mmCIF file of C-alpha atoms in Angstrom:
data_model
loop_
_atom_site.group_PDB
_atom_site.id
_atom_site.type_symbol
_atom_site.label_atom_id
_atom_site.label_comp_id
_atom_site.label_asym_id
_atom_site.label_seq_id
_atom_site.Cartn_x
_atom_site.Cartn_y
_atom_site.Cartn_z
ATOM 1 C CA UNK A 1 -129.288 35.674 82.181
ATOM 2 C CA UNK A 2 -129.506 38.091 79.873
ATOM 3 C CA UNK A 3 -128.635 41.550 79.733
ATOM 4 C CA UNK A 4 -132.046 43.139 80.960
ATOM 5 C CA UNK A 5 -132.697 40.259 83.418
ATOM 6 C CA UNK A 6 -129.442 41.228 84.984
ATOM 7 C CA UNK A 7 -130.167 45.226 84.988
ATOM 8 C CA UNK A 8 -133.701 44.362 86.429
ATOM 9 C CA UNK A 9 -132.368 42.143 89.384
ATOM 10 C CA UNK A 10 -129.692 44.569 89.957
ATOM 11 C CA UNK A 11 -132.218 47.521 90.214
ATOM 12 C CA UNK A 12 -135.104 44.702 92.126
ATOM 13 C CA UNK A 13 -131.793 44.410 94.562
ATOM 14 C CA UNK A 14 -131.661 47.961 95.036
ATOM 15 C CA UNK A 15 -134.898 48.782 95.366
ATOM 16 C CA UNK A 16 -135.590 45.972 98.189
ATOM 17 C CA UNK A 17 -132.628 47.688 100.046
ATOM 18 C CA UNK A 18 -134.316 50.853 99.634
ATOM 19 C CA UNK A 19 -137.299 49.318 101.066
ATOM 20 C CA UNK A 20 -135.422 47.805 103.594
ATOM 21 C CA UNK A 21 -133.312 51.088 104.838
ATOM 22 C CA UNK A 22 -136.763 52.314 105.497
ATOM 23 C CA UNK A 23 -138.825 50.029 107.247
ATOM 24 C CA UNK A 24 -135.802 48.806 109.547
ATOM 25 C CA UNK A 25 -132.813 51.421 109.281
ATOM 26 C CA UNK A 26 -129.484 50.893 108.214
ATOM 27 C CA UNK A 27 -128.200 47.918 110.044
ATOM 28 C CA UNK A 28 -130.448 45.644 108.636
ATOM 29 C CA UNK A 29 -128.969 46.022 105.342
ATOM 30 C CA UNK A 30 -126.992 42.549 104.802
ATOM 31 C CA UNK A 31 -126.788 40.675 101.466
ATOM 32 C CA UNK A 32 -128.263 37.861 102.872
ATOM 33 C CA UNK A 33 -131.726 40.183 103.958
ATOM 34 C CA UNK A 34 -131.864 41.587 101.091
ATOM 35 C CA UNK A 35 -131.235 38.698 98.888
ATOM 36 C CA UNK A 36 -134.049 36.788 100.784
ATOM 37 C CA UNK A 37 -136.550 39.460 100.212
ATOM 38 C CA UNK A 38 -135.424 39.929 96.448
ATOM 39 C CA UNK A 39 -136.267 36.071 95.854
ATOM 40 C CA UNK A 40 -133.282 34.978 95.053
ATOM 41 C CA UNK A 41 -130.131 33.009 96.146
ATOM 42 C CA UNK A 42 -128.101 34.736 98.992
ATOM 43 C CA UNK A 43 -125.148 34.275 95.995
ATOM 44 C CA UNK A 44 -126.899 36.495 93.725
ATOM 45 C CA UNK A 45 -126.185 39.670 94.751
ATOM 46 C CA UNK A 46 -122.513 39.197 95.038
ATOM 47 C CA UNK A 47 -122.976 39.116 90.890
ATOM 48 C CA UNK A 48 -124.299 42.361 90.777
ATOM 49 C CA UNK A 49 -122.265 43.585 94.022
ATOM 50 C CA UNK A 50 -118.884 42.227 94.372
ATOM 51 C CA UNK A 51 -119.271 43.702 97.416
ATOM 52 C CA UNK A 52 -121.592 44.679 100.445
ATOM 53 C CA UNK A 53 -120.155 48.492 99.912
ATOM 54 C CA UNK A 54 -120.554 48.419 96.787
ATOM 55 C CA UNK A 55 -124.561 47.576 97.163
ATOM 56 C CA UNK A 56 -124.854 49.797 100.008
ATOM 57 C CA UNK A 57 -123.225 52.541 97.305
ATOM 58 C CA UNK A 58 -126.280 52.450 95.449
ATOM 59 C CA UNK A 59 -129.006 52.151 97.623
ATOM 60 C CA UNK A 60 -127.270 55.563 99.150
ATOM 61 C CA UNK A 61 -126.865 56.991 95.569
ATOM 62 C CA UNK A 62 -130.732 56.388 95.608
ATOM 63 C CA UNK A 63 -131.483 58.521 98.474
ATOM 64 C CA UNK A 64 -128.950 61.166 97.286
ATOM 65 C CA UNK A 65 -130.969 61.525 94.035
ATOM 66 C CA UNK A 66 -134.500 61.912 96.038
ATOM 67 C CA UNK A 67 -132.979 64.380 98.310
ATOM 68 C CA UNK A 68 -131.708 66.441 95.164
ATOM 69 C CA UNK A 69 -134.893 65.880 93.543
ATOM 70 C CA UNK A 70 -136.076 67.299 96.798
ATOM 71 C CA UNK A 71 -133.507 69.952 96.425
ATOM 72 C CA UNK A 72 -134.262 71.037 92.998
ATOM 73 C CA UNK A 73 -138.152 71.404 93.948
ATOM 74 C CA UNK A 74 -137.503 73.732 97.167
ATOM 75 C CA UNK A 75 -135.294 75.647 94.944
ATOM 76 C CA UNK A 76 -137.443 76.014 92.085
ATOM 77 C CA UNK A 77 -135.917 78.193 89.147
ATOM 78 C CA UNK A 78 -133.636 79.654 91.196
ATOM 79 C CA UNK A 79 -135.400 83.463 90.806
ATOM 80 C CA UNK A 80 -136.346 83.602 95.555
ATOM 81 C CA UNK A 81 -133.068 85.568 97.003
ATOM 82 C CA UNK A 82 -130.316 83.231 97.936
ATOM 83 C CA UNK A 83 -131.470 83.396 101.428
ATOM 84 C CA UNK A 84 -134.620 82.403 100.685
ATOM 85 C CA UNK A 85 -133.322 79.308 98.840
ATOM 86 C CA UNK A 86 -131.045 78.447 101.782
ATOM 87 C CA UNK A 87 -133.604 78.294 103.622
ATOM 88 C CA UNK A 88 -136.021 76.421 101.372
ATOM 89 C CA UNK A 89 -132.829 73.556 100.784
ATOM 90 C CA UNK A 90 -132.273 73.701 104.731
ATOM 91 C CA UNK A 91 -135.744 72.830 105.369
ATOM 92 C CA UNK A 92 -136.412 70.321 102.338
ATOM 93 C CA UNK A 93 -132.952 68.504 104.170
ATOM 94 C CA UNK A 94 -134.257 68.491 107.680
ATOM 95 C CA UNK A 95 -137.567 67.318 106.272
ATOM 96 C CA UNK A 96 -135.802 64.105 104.285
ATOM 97 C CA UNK A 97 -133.614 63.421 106.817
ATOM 98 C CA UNK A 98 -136.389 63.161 109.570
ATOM 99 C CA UNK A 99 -139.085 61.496 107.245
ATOM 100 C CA UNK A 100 -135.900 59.178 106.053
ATOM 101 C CA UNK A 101 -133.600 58.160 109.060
ATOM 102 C CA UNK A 102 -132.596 55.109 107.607
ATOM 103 C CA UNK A 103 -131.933 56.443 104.305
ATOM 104 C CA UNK A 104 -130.582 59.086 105.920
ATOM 105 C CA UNK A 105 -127.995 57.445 108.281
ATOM 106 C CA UNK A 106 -126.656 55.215 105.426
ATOM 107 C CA UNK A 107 -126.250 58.437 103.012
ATOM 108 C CA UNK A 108 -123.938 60.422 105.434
ATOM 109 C CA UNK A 109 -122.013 57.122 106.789
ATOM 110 C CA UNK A 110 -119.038 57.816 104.680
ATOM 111 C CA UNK A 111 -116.864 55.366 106.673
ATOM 112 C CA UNK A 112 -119.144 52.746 106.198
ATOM 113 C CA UNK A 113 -119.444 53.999 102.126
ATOM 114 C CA UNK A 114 -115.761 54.693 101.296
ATOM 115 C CA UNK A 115 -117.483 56.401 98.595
ATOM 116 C CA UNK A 116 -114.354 57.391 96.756
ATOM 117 C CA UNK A 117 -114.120 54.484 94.497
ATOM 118 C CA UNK A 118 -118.032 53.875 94.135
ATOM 119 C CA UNK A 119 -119.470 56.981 92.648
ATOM 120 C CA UNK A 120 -120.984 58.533 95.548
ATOM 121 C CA UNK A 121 -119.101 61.289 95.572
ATOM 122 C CA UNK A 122 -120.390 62.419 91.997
ATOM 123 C CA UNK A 123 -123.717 62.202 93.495
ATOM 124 C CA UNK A 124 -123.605 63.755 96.631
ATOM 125 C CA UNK A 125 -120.967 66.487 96.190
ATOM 126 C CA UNK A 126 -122.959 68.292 93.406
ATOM 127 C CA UNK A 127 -125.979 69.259 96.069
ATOM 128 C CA UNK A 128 -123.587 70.417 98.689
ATOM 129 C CA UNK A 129 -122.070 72.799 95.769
ATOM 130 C CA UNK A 130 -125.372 74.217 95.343
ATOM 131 C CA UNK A 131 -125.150 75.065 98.851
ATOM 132 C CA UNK A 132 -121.998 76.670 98.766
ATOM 133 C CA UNK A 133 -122.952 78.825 95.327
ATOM 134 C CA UNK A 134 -125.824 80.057 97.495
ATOM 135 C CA UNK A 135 -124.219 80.537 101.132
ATOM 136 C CA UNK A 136 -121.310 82.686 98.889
ATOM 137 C CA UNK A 137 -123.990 84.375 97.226
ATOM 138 C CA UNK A 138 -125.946 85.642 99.968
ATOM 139 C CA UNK A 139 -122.248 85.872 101.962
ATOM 140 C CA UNK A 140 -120.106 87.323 99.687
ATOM 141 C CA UNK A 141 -117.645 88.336 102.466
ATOM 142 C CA UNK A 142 -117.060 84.977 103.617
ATOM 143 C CA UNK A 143 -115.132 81.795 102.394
ATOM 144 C CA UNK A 144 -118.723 80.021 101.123
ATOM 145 C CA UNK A 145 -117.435 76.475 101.678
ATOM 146 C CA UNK A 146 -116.561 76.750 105.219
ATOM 147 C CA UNK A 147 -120.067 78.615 106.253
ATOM 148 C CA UNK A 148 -121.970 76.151 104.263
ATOM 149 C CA UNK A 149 -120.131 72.766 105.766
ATOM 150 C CA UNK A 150 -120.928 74.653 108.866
ATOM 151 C CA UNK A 151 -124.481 75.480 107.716
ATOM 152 C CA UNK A 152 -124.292 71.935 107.224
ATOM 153 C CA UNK A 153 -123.474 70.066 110.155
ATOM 154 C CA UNK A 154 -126.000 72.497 112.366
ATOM 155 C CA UNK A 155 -128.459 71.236 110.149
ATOM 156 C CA UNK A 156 -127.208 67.376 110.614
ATOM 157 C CA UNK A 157 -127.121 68.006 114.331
ATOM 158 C CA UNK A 158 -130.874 69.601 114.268
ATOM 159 C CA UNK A 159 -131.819 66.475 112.388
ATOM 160 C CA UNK A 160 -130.117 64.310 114.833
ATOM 161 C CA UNK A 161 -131.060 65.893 117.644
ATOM 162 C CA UNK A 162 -134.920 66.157 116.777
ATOM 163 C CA UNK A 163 -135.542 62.579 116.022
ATOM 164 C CA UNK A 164 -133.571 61.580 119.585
ATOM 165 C CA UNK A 165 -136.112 63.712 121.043
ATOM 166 C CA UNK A 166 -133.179 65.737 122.548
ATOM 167 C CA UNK A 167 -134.012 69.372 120.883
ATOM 168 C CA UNK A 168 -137.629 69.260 122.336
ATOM 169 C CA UNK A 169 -136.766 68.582 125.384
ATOM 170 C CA UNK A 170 -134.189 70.920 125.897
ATOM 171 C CA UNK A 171 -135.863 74.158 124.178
ATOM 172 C CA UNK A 172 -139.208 73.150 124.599
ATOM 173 C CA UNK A 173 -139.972 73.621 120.939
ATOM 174 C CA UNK A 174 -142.512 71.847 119.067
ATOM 175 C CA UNK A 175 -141.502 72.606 115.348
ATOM 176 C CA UNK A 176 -137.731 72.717 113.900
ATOM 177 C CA UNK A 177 -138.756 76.125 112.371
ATOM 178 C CA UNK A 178 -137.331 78.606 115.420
ATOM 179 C CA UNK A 179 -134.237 76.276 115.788
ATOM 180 C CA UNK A 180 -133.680 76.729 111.581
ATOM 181 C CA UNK A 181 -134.217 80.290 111.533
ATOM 182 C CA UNK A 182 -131.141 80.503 114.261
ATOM 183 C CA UNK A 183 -129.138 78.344 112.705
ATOM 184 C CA UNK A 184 -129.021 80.132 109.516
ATOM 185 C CA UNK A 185 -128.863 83.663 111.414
ATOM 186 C CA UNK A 186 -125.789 82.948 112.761
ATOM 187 C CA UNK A 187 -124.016 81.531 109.452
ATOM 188 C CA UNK A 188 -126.045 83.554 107.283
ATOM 189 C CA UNK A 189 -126.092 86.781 109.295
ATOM 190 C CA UNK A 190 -130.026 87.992 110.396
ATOM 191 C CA UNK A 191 -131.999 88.210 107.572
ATOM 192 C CA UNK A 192 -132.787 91.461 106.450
ATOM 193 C CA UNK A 193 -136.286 92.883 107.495
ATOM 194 C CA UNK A 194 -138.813 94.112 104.108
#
């Protein structure tokens, strides 16, 4: 096989678990499934992907460059006021994670990633820094990292929480927009009327 064949089965293996993450969630990603809908020998990935981590590595790396392609649009060129980017990036997050859940799921199950040792860290850290720049920006008086892995998991359990159902039920809201705006008033202070 040559050099190319190999990069294009490794990427075809990707993108069927890419596929896969999205029509059936997480769980079903096995080498053997994804092998079988790649066409090839249930061996073949293990040539590629020594191991099943290291395949579910890069499917996740896949989803953590859409959601900071994502990231980068909702920011734009950076000219809104930091608040207003927080909560652009807040809502382009929410929106991937609930139009995603498979994706999703897999990106943020870093005990099922180990992601140390398989570059996920280079991938994923870099968007929550551009959180942090921002919280500290429109926060100077607070320690940005802690407010923003705060920020953070309010806006994982708003994600969580709206596609069980849970949030609608228990504030009768129809949109995540009221529940946002609260979340990032309290880490983010009220926002400042025009």
């Amino acid at each position: 096989m040559s050099d190319s064949e190999a990069a294009g089965l490794r990427d075809r293996l990707v993108d069927v678990g890419v596929e896969l993450v999205a029509s059936e969630g997480a769980q079903a990603l096995t080498l053997r499934e994804i092998a079988r809908r790649a066409g090839v020998s249930h061996g073949a990935p293990r040539r590629h992907f020594p191991t099943h981590l290291e395949l579910l590595s890069a499917i996740a790396r896949r989803g953590f460059a859409d959601l900071g392609e994502r990231a980068a649009g909702a920011i734009a060129d950076g000219t809104a006021s930091p608040r207003a980017q927080v909560t652009a990036l807040s809502r382009t997050y929410l929106t991937f994670a609930l139009d995603n859940p498979g994706m999703y799921e897999l990106m943020f199950r870093h005990d099922l990633l180990e992601s140390g040792h398989l570059g996920l860290r280079e991938t994923s850290l870099p968007l929550f820094g551009v959180l942090v720049d921002l919280v500290g920006r429109a926060r100077p008086d607070v320690d940005a990292r802690h407010v923003a892995g705060a920020l953070w998991a309010n806006l994982h359990g708003l994600a969580q929480l709206w596609r069980w159902g849970s949030l609608q039920l228990s504030t009768g809201a129809d949109d995540f927009v009221p529940l946002l705006r609260s979340a990032l008033d309290a880490h983010l202070g009220p926002e400042a009327a025009l």
